[in-house]
Structure formats: C-alpha cells, structure tokens
Short mmCIF file of C-alpha atoms in Angstrom, two decimals:
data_model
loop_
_atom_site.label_atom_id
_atom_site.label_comp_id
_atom_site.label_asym_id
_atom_site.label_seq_id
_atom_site.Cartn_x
_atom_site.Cartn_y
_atom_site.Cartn_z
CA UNK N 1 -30.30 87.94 191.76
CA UNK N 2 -27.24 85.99 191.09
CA UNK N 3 -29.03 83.65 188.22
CA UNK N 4 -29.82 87.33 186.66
CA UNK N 5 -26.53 88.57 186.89
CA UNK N 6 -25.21 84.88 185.49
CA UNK N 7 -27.63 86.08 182.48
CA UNK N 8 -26.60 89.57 182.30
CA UNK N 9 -22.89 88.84 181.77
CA UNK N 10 -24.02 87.14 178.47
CA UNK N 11 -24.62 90.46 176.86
CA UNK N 12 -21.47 92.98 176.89
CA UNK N 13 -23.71 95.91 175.98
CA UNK N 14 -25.64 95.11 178.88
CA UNK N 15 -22.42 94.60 181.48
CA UNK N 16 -21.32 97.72 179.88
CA UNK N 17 -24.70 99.81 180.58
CA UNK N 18 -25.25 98.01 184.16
CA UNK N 19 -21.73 98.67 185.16
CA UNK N 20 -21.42 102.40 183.81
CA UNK N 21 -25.26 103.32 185.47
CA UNK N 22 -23.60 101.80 189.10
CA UNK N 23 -20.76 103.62 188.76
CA UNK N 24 -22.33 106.76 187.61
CA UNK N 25 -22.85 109.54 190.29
CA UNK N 26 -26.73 108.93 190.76
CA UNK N 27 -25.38 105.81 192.98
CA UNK N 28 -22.70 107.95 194.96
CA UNK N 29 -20.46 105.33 195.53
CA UNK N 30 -17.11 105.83 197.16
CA UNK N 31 -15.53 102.82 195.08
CA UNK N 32 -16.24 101.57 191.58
CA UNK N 33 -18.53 98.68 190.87
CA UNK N 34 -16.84 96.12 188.74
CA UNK N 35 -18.50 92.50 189.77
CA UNK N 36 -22.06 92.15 187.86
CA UNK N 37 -23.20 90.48 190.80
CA UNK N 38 -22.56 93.52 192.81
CA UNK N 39 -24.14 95.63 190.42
CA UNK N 40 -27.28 93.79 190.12
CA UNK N 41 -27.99 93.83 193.48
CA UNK N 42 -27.20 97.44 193.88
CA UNK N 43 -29.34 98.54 190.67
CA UNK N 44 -32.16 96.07 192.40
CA UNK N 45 -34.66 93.72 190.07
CA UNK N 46 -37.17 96.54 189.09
CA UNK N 47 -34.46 99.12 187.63
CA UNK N 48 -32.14 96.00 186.03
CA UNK N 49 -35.40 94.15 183.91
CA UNK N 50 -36.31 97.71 182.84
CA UNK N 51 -33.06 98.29 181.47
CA UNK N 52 -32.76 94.78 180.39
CA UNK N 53 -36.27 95.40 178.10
CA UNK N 54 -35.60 98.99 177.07
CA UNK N 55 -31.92 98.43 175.29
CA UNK N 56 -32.72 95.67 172.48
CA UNK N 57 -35.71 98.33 171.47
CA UNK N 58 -33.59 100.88 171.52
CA UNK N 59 -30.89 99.22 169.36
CA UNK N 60 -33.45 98.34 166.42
CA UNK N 61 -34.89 101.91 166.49
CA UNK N 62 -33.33 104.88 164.22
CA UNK N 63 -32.32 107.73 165.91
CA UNK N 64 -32.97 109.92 163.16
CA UNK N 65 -35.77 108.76 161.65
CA UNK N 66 -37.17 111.50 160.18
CA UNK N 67 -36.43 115.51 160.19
CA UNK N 68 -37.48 117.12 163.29
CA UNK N 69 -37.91 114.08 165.22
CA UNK N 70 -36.57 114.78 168.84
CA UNK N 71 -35.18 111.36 169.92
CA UNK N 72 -34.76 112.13 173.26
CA UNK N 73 -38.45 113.92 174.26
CA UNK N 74 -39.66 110.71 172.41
CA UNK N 75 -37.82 108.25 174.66
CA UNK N 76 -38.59 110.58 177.79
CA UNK N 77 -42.24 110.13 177.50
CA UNK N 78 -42.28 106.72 176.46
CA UNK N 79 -39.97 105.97 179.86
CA UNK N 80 -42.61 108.22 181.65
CA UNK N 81 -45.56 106.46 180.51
CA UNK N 82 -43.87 102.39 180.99
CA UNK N 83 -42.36 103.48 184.30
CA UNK N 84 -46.28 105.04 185.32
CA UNK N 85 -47.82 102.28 183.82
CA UNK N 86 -46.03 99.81 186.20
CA UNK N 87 -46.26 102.09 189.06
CA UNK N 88 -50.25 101.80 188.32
CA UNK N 89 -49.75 97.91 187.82
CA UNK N 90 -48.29 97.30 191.14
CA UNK N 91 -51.36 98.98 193.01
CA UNK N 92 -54.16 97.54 191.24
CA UNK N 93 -52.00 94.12 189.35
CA UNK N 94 -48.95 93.83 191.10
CA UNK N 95 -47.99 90.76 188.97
CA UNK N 96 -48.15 92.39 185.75
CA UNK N 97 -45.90 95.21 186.52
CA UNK N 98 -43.63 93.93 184.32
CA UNK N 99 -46.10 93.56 181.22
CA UNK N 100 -48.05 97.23 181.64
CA UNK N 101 -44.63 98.49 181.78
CA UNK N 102 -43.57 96.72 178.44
CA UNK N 103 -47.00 98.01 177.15
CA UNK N 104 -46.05 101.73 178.38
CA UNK N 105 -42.86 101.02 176.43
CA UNK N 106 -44.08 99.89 172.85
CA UNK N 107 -47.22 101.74 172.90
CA UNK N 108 -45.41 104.76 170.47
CA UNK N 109 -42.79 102.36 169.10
CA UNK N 110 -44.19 102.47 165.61
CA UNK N 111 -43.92 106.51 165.29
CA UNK N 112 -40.09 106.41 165.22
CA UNK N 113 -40.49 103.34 162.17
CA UNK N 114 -43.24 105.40 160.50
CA UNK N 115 -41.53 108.19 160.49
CA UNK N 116 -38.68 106.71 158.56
CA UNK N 117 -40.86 105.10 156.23
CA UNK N 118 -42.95 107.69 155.25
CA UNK N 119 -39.87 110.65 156.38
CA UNK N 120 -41.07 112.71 153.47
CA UNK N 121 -44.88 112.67 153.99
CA UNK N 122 -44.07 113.04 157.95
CA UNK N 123 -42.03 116.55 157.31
CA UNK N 124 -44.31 117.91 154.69
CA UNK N 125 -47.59 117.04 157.14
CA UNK N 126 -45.34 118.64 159.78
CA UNK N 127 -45.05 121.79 157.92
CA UNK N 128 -49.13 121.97 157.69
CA UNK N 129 -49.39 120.64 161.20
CA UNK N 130 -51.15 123.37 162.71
CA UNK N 131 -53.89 123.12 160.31
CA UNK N 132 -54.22 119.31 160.00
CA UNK N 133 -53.85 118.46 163.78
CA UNK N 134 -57.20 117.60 164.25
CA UNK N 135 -57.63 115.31 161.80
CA UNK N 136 -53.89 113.92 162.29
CA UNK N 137 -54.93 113.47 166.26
CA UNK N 138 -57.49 111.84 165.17
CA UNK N 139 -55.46 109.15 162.75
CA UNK N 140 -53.05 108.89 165.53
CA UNK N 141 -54.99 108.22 168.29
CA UNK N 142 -57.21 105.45 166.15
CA UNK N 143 -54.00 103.65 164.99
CA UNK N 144 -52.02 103.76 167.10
CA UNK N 145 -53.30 103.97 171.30
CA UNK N 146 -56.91 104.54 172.22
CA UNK N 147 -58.07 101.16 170.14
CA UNK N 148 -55.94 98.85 171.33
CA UNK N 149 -55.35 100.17 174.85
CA UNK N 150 -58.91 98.60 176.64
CA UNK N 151 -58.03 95.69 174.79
CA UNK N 152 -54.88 94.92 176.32
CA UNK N 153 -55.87 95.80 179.51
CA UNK N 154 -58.99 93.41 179.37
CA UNK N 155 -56.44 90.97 178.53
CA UNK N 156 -54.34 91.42 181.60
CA UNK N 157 -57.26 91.84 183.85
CA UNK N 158 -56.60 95.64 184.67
CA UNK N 159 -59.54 97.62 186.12
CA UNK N 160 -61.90 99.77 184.31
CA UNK N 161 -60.38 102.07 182.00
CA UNK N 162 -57.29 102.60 183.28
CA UNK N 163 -55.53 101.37 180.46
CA UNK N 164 -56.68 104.39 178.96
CA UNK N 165 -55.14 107.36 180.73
CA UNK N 166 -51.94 105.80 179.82
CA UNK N 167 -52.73 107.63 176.69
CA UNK N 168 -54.92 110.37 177.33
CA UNK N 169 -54.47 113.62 175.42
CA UNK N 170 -54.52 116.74 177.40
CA UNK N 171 -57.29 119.49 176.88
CA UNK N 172 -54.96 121.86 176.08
CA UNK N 173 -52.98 120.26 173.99
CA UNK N 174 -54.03 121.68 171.17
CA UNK N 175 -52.90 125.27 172.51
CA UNK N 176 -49.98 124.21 174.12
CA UNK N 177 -47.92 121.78 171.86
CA UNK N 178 -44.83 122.41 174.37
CA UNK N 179 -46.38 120.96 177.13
CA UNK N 180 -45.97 117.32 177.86
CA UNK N 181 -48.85 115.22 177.40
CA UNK N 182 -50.04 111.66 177.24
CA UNK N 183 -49.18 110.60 173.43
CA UNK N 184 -49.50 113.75 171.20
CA UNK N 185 -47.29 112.51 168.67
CA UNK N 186 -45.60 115.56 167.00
CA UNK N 187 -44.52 116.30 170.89
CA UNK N 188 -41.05 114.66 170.01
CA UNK N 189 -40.31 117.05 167.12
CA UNK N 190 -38.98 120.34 167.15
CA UNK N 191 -41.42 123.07 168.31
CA UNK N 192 -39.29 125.24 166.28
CA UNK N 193 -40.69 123.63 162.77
CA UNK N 194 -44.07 125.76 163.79
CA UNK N 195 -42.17 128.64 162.60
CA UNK N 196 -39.64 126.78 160.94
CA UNK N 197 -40.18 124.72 158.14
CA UNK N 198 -38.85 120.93 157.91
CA UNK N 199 -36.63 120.28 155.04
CA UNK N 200 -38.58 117.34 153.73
CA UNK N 201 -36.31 114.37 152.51
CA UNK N 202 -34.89 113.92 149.15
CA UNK N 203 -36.96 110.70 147.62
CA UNK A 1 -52.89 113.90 184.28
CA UNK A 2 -53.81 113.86 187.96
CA UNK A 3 -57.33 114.62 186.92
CA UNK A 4 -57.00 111.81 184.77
CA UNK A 5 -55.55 109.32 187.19
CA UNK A 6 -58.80 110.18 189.60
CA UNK A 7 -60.99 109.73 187.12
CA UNK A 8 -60.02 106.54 185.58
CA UNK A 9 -58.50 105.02 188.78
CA UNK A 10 -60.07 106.71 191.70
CA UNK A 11 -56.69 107.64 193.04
CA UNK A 12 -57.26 110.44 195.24
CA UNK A 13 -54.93 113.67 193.89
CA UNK A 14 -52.02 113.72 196.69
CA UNK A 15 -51.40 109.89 195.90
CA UNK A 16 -51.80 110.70 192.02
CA UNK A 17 -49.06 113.98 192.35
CA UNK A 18 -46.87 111.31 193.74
CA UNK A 19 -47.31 108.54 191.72
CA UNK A 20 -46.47 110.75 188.78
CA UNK A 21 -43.23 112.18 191.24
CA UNK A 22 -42.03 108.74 191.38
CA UNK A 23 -42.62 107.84 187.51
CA UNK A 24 -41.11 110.57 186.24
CA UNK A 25 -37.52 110.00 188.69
CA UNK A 26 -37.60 106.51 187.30
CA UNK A 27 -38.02 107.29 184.20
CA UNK A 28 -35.17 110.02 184.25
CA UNK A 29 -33.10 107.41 185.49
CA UNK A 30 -33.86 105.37 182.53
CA UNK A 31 -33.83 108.12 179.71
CA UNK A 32 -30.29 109.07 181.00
CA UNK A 33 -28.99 105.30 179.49
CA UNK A 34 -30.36 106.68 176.15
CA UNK A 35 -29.27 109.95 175.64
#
C-alpha cells in the first residue's frame, strides 16, 4: 500500500480526490487525513484502483455532450454496472476483478462521445424517441454491448453468459423509461424531453 | 436484474438482492467523486 500511495502522490488531482473522499463524512473521522499513506490505507486497495481508473475517463469525457444528456444518471449506472461487474468477478474470477470492472466502466463510454459528435442527430432522434425506440434499441444494443460482451468474457475466461446480464435490458423498459435498467441508453437524458422537446444544436 | 443474475449465473435471489445492495453502495461512493 505504501508503493501505491508513493504512485498516487504523482498525480495532484488524485491526492486532491483521495484526500477530500477520506476526509469527507462517509469516513467519520474525528481528525483530518492529510498523509497519502494514511489515506490509502484507510480508502483500502479496491475503493483507491477504482478511483484511480475512473478519474482519467472522466477527465477526457464532456459533460455536456449533447442536450438532454444527464451526466450524472449516466455515470451512476456506469459505476453500478463496473462496481457489479467486479462484485460478479470476485465470485466466479476473483483475479479479474479489476478487468470486468474496467469493462463495466467503458462499456457506455462511447454514448457520451457520440453524442457530441452527432449532438444534433442525437436531440432530433430524441424528440421522435418514443416512436423510433425499437429500432434505436436495436442499433444500440448491436453497437455498442450485446456483441462484444460474450466476447470479452470468453476472453477473460468468465462463465457462461454472464457477461451478458451486465447489459441486459429490462422487460419493461419500454413502458417504464424512468426506471433504471441495464444499458437503455436514452436513460441518462431528461425524461422531461418526452413531453419536452430538445432544442437540437445549432450546426 | 435479480431474475437476471439467477438466470445467467445461478445465484440464488437472496445472494443476488445483495450483491446488487453492495454494488449499488459502492458505486454511490464512487458517483459522489463525480458529481
């Protein structure tokens, strides 16, 4: 732990982020944190390397990418699915916890760079949603998760198709767009845009 | 997602409800450093 911390104090973001997470009141200390070594060992290795592999990501990625995009439901469920992906790991893989939760992290990670690129097409098909969702799903779900998944978990030796209900749409999903579910994209923007249209981007 | 969790994994539904417990805790723990 004290090698990682030696690493850690290399990257002032990263002191910053450690030290402020120690210190915040989840950790109920009675004195403040200010030694990375001390921190490190309080956060413990699993917490620290998932903080360590979530921050670069979520410096390259824009937070406004598109209109209507929620940032924060989108990084909730992509925390939900790397942090359940790793608590799946450790039963049936227990050393590739590290790697399924990477996976669970980047499985989405295009959506927020697509939806910059293409901002305009992404708030006009938002506007339609309701009526293109199938097909959309569809697109989604072939580009972007159910493909790859079985690959990648035949590639870390993960059983059966577990790999899978990382990103498994619910039934209902369809009926219930509020509800949280495996990796229906338009969950991270506004449920409001159903009634209220986007204001698509100026080109 | 339980259902899910059974049926790809053959955890049994109490062990599934928790697993999910504990994933979503760490994961608010994580979000919080992002929002």
């Amino acid at each position: 732990m004290d090698k990682v911390a030696e690493q850690t104090v290399a990257d002032p973001g990263l002191v910053v982020r450690v030290l402020k997470t120690v210190n915040s009141a989840a950790y109920g200390l009675r004195r403040s944190v200010d030694s990375m070594q001390h921190a490190c060992s309080l956060m413990g290795r699993s917490h620290l390397e998932s903080l360590v592999l979530s921050l670069p990501i979520r410096e390259v990625l824009p937070d406004s990418p598109s209109p209507g995009f929620e940032a924060g439901r989108f990084w909730t469920t992509a925390f939900r699915r790397a942090s359940l992906a790793r608590l799946l790991a450790a039963r049936f893989n227990p050393s590739r916890q590290a790697q399924c939760f990477t996976a669970g992290l980047l499985l989405d990670m295009a959506v927020p760079l697509l939806a910059q690129a293409q901002a305009r097409a992404m708030a006009r098909s938002w506007n339609i949603g309701i009526r293109i969702q199938s097909q959309t799903w569809q697109n989604w779900k072939t580009s972007l998760s159910a493909g790859h998944m079985p690959s990648w978990g035949r590639l870390w030796g993960v059983p059966g198709n577990y790999p899978s209900t990382w990103f498994r749409p619910s039934r209902n999903t369809m009926a219930t767009p509020t509800s949280w579910s495996w990796g229906w994209p338009w969950n991270w923007f506004r449920i409001s845009a159903r009634t209220t249209r986007c204001q698509e981007p100026r080109s | 997602m339980i259902e899910s969790l059974k049926e790809a994994c053959g955890i049994p539904p109490e062990e599934a409800e928790q697993t999910i417990a504990d994933a979503f805790g760490q994961a608010q723990d994580l979000s919080c450093h992002f929002n």
